[in-house]
Coordinates of C-alpha atoms in Angstrom, one line a residue:
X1493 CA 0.0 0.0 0.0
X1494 CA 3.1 2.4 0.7
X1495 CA 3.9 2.5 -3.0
X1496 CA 0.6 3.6 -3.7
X1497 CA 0.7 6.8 -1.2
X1498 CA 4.0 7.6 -2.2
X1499 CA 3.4 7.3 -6.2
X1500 CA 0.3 9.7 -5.8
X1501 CA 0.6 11.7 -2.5
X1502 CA 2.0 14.5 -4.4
X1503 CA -0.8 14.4 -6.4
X1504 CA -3.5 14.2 -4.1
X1505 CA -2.2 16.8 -2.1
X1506 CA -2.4 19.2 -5.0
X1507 CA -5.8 19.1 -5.0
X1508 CA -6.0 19.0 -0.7
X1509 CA -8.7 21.4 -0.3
X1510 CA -11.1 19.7 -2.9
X1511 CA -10.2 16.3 -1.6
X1512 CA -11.4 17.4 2.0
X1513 CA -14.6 18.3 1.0
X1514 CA -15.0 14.9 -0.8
X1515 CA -14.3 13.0 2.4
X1516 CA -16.4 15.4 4.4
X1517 CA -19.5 14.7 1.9
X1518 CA -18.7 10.8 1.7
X1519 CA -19.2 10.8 5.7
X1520 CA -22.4 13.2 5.2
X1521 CA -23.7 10.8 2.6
X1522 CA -23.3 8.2 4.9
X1523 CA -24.5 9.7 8.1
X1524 CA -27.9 10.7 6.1
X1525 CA -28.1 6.8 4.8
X1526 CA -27.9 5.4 8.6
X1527 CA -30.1 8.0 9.7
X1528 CA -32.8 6.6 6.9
X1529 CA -33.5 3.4 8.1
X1530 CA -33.6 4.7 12.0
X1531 CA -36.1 7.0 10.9
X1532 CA -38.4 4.8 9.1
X1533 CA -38.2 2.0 12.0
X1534 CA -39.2 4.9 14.5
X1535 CA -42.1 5.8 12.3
X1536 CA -43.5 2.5 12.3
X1537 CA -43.1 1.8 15.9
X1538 CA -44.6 5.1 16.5
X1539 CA -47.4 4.5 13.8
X1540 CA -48.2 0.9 15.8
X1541 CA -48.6 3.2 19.2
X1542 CA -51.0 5.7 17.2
X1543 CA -49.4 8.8 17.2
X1544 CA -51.6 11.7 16.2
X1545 CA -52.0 13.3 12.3
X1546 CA -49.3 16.2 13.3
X1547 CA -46.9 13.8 13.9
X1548 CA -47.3 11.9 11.0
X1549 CA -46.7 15.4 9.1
X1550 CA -43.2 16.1 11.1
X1551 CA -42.1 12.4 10.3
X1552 CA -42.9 13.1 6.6
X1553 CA -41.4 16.1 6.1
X1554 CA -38.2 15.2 8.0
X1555 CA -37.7 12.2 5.7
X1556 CA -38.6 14.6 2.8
X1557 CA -35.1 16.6 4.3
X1558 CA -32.9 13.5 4.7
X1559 CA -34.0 12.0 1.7
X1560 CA -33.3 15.0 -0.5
X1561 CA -29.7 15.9 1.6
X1562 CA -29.1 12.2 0.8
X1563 CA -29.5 12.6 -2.8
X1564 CA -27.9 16.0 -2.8
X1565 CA -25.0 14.9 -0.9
X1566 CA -24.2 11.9 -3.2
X1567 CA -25.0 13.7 -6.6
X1568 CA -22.1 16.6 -5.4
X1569 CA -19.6 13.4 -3.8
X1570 CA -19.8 12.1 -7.4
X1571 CA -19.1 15.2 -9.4
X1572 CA -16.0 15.8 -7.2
X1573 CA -14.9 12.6 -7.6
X1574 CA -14.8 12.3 -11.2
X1575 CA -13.4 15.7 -11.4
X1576 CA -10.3 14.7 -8.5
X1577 CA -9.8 11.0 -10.6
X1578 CA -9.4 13.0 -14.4
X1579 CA -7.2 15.7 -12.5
X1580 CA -4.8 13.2 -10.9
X1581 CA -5.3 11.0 -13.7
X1582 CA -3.9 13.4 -16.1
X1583 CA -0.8 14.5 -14.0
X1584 CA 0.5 11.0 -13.4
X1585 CA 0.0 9.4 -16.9
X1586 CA 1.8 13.7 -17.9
X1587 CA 4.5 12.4 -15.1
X1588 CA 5.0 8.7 -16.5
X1589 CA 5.0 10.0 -20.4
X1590 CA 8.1 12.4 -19.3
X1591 CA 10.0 9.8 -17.8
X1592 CA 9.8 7.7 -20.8
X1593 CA 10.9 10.8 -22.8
X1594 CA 14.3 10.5 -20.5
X1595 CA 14.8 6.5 -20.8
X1596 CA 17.0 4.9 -23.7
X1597 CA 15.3 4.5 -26.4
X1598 CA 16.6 0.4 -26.3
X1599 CA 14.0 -0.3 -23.5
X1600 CA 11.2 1.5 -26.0
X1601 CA 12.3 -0.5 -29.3
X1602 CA 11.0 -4.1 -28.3
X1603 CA 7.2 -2.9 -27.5
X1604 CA 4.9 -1.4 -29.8
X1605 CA 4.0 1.8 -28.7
X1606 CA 0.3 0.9 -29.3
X1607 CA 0.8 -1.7 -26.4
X1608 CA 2.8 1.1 -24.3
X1609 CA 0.4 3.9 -24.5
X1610 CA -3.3 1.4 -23.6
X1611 CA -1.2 0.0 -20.6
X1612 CA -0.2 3.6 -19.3
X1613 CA -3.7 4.5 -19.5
X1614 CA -5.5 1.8 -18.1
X1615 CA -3.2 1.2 -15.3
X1616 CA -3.7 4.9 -14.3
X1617 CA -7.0 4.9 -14.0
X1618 CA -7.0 1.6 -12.0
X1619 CA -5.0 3.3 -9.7
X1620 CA -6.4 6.2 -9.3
X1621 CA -10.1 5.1 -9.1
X1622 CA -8.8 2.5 -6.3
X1623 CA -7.3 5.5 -4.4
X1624 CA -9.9 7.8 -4.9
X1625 CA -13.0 5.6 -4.3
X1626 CA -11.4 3.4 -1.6
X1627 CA -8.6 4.8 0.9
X1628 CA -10.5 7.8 2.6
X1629 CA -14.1 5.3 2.3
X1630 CA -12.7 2.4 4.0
X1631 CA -12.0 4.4 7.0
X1632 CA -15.7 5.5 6.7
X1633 CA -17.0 2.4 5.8
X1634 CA -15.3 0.7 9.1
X1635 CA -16.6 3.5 11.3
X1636 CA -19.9 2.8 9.6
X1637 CA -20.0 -0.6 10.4
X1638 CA -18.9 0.1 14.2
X1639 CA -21.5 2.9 14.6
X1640 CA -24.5 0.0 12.8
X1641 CA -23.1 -2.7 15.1
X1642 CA -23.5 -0.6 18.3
X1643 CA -27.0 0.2 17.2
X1644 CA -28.4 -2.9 16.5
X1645 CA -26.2 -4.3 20.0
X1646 CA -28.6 -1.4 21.8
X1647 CA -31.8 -2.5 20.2
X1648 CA -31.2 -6.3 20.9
X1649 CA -27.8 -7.3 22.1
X1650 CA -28.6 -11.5 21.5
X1651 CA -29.6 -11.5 18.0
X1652 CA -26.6 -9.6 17.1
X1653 CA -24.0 -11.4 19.2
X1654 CA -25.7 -14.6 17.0
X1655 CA -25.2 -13.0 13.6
X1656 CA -21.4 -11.5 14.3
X1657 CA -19.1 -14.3 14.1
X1658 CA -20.0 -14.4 10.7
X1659 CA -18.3 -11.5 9.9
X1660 CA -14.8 -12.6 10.1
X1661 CA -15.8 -15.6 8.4
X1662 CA -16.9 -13.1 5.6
X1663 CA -13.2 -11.6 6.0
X1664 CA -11.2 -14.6 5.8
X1665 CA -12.8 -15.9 2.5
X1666 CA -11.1 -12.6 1.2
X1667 CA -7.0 -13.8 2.3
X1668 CA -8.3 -17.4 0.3
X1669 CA -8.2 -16.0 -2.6
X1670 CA -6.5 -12.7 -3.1
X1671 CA -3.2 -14.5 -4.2
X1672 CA -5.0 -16.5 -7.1
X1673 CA -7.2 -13.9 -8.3
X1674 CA -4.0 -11.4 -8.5
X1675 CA -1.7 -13.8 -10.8
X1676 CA -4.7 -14.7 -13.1
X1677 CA -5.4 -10.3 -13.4
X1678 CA -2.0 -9.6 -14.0
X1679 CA -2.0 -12.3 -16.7
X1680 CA -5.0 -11.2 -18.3
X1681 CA -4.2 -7.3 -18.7
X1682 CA -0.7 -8.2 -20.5
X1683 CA -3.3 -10.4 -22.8
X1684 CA -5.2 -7.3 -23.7
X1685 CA -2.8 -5.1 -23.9
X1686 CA -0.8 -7.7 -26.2
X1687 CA -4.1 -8.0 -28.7
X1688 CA -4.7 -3.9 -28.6
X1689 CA -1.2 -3.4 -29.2
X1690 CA -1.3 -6.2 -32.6
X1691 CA -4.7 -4.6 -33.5
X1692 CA -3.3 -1.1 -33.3
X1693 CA -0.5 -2.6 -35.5
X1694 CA -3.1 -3.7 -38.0
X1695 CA -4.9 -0.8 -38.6
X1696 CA -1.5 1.1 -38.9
X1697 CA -0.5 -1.1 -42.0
X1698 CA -3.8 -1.2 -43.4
X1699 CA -2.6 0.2 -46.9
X1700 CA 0.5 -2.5 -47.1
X1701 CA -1.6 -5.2 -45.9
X1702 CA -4.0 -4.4 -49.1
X1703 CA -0.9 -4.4 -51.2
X1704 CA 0.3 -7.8 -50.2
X1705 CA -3.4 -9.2 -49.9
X1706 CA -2.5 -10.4 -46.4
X1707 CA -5.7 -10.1 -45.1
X1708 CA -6.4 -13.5 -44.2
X1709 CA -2.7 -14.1 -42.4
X1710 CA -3.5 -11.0 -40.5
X1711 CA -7.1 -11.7 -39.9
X1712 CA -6.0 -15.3 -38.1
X1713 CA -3.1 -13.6 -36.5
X1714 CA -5.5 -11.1 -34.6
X1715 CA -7.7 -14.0 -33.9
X1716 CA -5.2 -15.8 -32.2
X1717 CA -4.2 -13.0 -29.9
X1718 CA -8.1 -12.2 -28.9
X1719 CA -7.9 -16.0 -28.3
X1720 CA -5.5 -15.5 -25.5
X1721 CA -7.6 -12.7 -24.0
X1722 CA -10.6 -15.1 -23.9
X1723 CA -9.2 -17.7 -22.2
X1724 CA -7.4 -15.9 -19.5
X1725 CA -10.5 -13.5 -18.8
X1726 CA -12.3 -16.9 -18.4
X1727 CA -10.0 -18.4 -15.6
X1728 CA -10.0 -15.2 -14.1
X1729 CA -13.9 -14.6 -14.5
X1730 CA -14.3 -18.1 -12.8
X1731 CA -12.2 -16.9 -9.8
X1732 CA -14.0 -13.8 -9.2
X1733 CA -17.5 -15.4 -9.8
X1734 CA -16.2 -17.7 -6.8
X1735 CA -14.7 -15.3 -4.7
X1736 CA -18.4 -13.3 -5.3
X1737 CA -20.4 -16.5 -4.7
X1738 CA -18.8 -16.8 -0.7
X1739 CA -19.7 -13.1 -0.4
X1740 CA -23.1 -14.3 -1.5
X1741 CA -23.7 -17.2 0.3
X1742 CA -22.9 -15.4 3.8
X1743 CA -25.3 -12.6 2.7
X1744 CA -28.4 -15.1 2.5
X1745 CA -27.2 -16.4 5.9
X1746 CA -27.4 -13.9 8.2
X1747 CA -31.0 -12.8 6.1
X1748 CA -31.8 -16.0 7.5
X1749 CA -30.7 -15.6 11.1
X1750 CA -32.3 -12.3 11.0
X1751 CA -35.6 -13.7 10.0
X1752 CA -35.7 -16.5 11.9
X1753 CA -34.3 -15.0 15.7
X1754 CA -35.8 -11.6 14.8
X1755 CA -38.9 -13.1 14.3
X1756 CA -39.0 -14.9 17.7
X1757 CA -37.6 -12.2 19.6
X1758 CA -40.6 -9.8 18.0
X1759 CA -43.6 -12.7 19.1
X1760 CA -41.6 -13.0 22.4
X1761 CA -42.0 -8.8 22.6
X1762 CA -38.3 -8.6 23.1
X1763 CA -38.3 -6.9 19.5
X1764 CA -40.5 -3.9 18.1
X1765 CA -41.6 -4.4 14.3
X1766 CA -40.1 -1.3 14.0
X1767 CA -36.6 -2.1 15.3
X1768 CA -36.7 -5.1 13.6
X1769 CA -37.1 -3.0 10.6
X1770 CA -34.0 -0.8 11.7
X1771 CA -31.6 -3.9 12.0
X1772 CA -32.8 -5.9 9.2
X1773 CA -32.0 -2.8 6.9
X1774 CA -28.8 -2.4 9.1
X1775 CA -27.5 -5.4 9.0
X1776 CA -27.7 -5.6 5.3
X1777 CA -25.8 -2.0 5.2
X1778 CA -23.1 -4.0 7.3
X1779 CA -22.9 -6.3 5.1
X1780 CA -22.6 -4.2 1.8
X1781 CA -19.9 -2.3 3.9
X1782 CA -18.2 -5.4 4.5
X1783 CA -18.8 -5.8 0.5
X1784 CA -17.4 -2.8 -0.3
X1785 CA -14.6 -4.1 2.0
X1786 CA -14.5 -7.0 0.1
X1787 CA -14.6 -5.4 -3.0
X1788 CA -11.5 -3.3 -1.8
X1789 CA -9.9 -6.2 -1.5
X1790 CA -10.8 -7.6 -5.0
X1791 CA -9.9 -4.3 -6.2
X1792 CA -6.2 -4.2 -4.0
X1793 CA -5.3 -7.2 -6.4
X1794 CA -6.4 -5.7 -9.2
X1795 CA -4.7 -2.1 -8.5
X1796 CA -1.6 -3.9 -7.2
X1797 CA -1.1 -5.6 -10.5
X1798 CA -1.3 -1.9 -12.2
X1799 CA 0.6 -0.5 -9.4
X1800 CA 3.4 -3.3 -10.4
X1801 CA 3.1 -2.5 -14.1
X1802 CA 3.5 1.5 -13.8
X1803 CA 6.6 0.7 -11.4
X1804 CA 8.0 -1.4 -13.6
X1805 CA 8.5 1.6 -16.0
X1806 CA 9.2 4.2 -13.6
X1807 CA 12.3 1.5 -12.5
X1808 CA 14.1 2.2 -16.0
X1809 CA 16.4 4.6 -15.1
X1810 CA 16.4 7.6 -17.7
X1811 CA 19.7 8.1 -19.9
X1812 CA 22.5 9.7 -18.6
X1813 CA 22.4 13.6 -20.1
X1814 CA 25.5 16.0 -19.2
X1815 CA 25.7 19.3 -18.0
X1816 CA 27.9 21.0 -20.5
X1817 CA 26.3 23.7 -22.6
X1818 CA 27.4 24.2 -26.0
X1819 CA 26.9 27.3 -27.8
X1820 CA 28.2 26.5 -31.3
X1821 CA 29.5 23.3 -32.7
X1822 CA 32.8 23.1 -34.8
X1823 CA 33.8 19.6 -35.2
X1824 CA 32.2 16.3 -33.6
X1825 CA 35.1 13.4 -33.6
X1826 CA 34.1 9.8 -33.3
X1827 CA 37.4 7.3 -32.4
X1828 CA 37.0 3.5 -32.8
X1829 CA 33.0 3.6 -32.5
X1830 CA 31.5 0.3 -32.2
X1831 CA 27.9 -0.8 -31.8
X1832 CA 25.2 -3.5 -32.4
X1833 CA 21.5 -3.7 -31.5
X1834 CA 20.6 -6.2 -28.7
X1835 CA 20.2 -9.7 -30.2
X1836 CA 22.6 -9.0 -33.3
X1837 CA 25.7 -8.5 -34.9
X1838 CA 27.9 -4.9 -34.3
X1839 CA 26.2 -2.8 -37.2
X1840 CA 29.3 -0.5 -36.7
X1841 CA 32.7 -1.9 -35.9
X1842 CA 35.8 0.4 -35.0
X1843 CA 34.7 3.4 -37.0
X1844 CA 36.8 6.9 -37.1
X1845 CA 36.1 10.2 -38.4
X1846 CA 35.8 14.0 -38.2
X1847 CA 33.3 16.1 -39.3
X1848 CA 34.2 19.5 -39.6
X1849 CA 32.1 23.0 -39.6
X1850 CA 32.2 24.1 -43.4
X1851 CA 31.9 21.1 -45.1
X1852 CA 29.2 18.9 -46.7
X1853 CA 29.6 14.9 -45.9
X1854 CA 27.9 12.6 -47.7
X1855 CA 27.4 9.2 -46.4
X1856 CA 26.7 6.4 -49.0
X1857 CA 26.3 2.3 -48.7
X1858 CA 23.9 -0.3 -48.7
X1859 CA 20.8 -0.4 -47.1
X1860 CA 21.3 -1.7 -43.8
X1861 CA 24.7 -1.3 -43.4
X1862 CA 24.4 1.3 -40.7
X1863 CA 24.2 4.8 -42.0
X1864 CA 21.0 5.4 -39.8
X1865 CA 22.7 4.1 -36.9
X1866 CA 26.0 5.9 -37.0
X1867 CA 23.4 9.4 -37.3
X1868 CA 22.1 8.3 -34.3
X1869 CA 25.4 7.5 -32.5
X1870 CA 26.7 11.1 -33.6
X1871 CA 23.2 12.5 -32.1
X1872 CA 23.9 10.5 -28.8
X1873 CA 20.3 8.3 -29.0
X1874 CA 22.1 5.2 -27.6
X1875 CA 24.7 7.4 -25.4
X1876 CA 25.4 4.1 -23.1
X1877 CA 25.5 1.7 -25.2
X1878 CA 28.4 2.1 -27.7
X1879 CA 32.1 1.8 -27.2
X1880 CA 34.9 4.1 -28.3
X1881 CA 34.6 7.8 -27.8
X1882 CA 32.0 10.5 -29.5
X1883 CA 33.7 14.3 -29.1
X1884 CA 32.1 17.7 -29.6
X1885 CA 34.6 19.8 -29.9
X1886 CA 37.0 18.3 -28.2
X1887 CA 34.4 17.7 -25.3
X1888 CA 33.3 13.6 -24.5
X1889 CA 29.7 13.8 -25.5
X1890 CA 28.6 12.1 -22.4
X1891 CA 29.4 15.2 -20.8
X1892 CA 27.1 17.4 -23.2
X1893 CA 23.7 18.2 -22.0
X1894 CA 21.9 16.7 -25.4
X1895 CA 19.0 17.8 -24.9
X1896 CA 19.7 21.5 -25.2
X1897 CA 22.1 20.4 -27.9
X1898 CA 19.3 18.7 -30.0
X1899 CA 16.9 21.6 -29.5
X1900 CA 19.1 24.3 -30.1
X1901 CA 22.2 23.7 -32.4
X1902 CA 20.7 20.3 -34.9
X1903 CA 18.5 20.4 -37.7
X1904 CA 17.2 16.5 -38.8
X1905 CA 15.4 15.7 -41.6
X1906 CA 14.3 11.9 -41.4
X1907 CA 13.4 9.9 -44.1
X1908 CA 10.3 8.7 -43.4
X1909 CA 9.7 12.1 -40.8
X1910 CA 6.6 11.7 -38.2
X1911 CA 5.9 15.5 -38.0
X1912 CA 4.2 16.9 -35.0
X1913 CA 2.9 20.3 -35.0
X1914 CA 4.8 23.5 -34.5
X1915 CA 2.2 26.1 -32.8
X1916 CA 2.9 29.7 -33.1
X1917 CA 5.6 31.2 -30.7
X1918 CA 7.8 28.3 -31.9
X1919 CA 10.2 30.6 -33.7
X1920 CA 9.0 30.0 -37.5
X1921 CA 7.5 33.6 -37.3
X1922 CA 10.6 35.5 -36.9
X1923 CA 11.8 33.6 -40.0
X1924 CA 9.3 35.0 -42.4
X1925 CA 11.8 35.8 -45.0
X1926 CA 13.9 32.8 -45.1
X1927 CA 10.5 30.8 -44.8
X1928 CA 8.9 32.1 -47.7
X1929 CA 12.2 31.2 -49.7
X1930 CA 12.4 28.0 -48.3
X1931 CA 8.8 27.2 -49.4
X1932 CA 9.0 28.7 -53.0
X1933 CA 12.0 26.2 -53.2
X1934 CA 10.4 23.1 -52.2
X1935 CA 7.1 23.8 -53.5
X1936 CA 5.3 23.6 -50.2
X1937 CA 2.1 25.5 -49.9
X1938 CA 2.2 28.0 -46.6
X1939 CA -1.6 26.9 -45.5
X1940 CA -0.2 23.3 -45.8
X1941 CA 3.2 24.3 -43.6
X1942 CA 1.2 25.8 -41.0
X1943 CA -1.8 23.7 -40.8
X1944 CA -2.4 21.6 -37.6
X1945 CA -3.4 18.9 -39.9
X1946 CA -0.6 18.5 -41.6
X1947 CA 0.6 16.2 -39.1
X1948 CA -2.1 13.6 -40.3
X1949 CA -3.7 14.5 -43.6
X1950 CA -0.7 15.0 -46.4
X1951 CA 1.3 12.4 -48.1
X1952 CA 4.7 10.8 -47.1
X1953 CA 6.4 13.1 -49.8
X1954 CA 4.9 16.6 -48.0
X1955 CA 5.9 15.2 -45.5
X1956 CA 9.4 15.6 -46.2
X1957 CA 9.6 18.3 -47.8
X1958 CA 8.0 20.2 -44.2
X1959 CA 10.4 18.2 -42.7
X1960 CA 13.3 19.8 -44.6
X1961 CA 11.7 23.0 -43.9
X1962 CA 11.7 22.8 -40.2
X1963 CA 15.2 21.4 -40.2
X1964 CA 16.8 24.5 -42.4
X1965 CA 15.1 27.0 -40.3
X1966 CA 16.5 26.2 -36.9
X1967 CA 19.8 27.4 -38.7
X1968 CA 21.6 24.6 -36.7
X1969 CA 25.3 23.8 -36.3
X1970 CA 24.9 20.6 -37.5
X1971 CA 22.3 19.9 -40.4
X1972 CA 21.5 16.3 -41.3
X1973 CA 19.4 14.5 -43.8
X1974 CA 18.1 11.5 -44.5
X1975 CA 17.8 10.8 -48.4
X1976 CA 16.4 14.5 -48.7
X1977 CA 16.1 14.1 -52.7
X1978 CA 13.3 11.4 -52.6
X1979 CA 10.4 13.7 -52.5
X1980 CA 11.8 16.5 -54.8
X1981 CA 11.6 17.3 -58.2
X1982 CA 14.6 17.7 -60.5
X1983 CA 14.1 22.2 -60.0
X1984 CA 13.8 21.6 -56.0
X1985 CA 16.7 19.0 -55.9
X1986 CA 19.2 22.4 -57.5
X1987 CA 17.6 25.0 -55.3
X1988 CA 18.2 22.6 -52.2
X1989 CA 21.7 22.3 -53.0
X1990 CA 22.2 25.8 -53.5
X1991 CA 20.9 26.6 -50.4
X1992 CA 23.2 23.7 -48.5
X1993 CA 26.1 25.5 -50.5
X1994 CA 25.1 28.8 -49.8
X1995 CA 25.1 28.3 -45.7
X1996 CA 27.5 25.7 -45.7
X1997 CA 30.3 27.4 -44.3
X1998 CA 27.9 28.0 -40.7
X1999 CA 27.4 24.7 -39.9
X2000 CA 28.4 20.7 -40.4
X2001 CA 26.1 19.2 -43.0
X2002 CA 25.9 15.7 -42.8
X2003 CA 23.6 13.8 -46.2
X2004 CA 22.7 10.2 -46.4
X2005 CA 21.7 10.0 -49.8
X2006 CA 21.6 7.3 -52.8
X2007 CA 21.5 10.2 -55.3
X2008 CA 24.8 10.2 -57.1
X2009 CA 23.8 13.8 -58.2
X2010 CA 23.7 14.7 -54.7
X2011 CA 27.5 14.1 -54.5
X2012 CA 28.7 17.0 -56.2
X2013 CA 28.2 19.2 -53.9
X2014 CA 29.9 16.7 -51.0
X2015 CA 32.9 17.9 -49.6
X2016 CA 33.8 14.3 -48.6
X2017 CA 31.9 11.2 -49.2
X2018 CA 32.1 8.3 -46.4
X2019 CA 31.1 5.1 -47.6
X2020 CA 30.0 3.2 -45.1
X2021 CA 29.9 -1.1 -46.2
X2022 CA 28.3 -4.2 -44.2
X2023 CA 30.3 -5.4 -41.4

């Protein structure tokens, strides 16, 4: 339980004041719910002794008062609620999406971010709800229960010291099968997040998968996986039907009790009709308090599996970033760089070079001999995990604060870019000029450029070109991009090169291209060849 106070207290204490006034109105709303069933049990015993019409009128209106502060009370307690649960809800999964902005990227690349993103959101709100709905209720909910069990002991103390042993019976059924039912929860929200994640996946690659006509291999795949889900919901529906079946069948038993002792104690006149009518209802609100207690229990496992789940993604530690500044870049160095995804081959082996400011590199090779990687080695995206060294002028890049680095002094243009929108106050307004130069050269429509759209609703080769766009306009140190020629016409291929030429001599401009054309303007052309 400490892990959950310590992963949300911050949060919940953001929102203290609004939080106290949920707990008061929970203990309102339940106040006004015992006070019901007292109230109509005094009515009737009063009604048996004849009390006059006046009466009557008080009684009425007075349960006209609770009644409508009862529904008032809960109708506010649930509007605060769902406000408090979306509110905390937001910050934490806005807490957990930053740390994964700060982990390697190597503990991203073997999960689909489909599966990533459903299991951040559902686990949140597991959490939260649990918190929320339980931790300030079962203190009231147990104080409820004392307050009902000291009622019903002043009405008639021997029928209710003959229905409360049942009650730790009732809690003990709990301990049998809290271990089971959380194994067989945990298995089954992997399972769904598993099938969203390949479904996601699906409808991604819906235009390839009508290209190859793979609809059938796809359509038996997905089955397969919703297979899975099925079969573990079932073992763990069949758990939870059991563990709900014990609650159950002590329910029906101390109805019976009830009945059967109440009813002699009432011929015996030990018992009012009335108060039996208070403790019947009473004893029913103990036991749906001891439900909601089970419940909470139920719920723990549940929670605890999406407790485990969050935890187990907050325990990546986030890349190491430096501390060193850089306000211009003149050279980067790489000595004896060596690297290989997990589960293969090095993809780069022992690899030296220097890129200077002033000149245009072009790297050439293969595909799949590593030209992607080694940009992403010289950008630091898999800081830890390489050997040899990376300098910045002169300066180890584990040292550099990358982040800054990236933001401020590199341009990249990807191959296959996935924009995201740049709002205003960005900086492409105070580049008006240089802009409207860069979009006459590319043939890029403005509307298109600035559009919140665009990050959705134009085609792979817009894409690029916007990409190329954004990328020029930082006016970064280091410029580089990825096969920038496969989107452009033969008139934007020459005015892009001019403008590389033209601004060459501010920056290092790094090109991996297939374009042979492209070379000519290369200062120096690395050819980079399968290891």
């Amino acid at each position: 339980m400490a892990s959950f106070v310590n992963l949300l207290f911050p949060y919940i204490k953001s929102y203290g004041k609004l939080i106290i006034f949920y707990v008061i109105l929970s203990f309102l709303a339940k106040l006004l719910g015992i006070s019901l069933p007292y109230f109509t049990g005094s009515y009737i015993d009063s009604l048996v002794e004849h009390i006059d019409i006046n009466s009557i009128k008080v009684f009425s209106i007075l349960l006209l008062i609770l009644g409508l502060g009862n529904i008032l009370a809960n109708c506010v307690q649930s509007y605060i609620f769902v406000k408090l649960k979306t509110h905390i809800s937001n910050d934490l999964k806005l807490f957990i999406l930053k740390h994964i902005s700060f982990i390697p990227i190597s503990n991203l690349e073997s999960k689909e971010p489909g599966y990533i993103n459903h299991r951040i959101n559902s686990d949140v709100n597991v959490i939260v709800a649990f918190i929320l709905g339980n931790s300030f209720n079962v203190v009231i909910n147990l104080l409820n229960i004392v307050l009902l069990l000291v009622i019903c002991f002043r009405i008639n103390d021997m029928l209710t010291i003959i229905i409360l042993p049942l009650i730790p019976i009732y809690i003990m059924s709990y301990f049998f099968f809290k271990d089971k039912i959380y194994t067989l929860n945990y298995d089954m929200k992997e399972k769904e997040n598993d099938a969203f994640s390949k479904t996601q996946h699906f409808l991604e690659n819906m235009k390839s998968i009508k290209i190859k006509g793979a609809f059938e291999e796809y359509n038996e795949y997905i089955d397969k996986k919703l297979s899975n889900v099925l079969t573990s919901l079932l073992k763990y529906t069949r758990t939870s039907l059991q563990f709900a079946s014990n609650k159950t069948l002590i329910k029906v038993v101390v109805q019976v009790i009830l009945f059967y002792y109440g009813g002699k104690e009432i011929i015996s006149g030990n018992l009012k009709i009335g108060q039996f009518t208070i403790m019947s209802n009473y004893f029913i609100m103990i036991l749906d308090n001891l439900g909601f207690l089970y419940s909470v229990g139920e719920q723990y496992q549940n929670a605890k599996v999406s407790m485990d789940r969050i935890l187990d993604i907050l325990s990546i530690n986030p890349e190491k970033n430096g501390s060193v500044l850089l306000e211009n870049i003149e050279n980067i160095e790489l000595n004896n760089i060596s690297f290989g995804y997990k589960g293969s081959n090095s993809e780069i082996k022992k690899f030296s070079y220097v890129f200077n400011r002033g000149n245009i590199y072009c790297i050439a090779g293969e595909n799949g001999v590593g030209k992607s990687t080694l940009i992403n080695l010289i950008l630091g995206i898999y800081v830890e995990e390489f050997s040899g060294t990376i300098l910045y002028n002169s300066l180890d890049i584990k040292k550099i604060d990358l982040y800054s680095t990236r933001s401020e002094l590199i341009g990249v243009s990807e191959q296959e870019p996935k924009l995201t929108y740049m709002p205003s106050g960005t900086g492409k307004e105070h580049f008006k000029e240089e802009l409207g130069v860069l979009l006459t050269a590319l043939n890029v429509n403005k509307n298109l450029f600035d559009c919140e759209d665009t990050v959705m609703n134009v085609s792979g080769g817009e894409k690029l070109k916007i990409s190329l766009i954004r990328a020029l306009l930082k006016k970064p140190k280091i410029l580089i991009l990825d096969e920038p020629t496969s989107a452009l016409d033969t008139v934007s291929i020459a005015k892009l090169k001019k403008i590389l030429l033209d601004s060459k001599n501010d920056r290092i401009t790094i090109i991996i291209t297939h374009d042979e054309g492209f070379k000519d303007i290369a200062d120096e052309i690395i050819e980079i060849k399968a290891m």
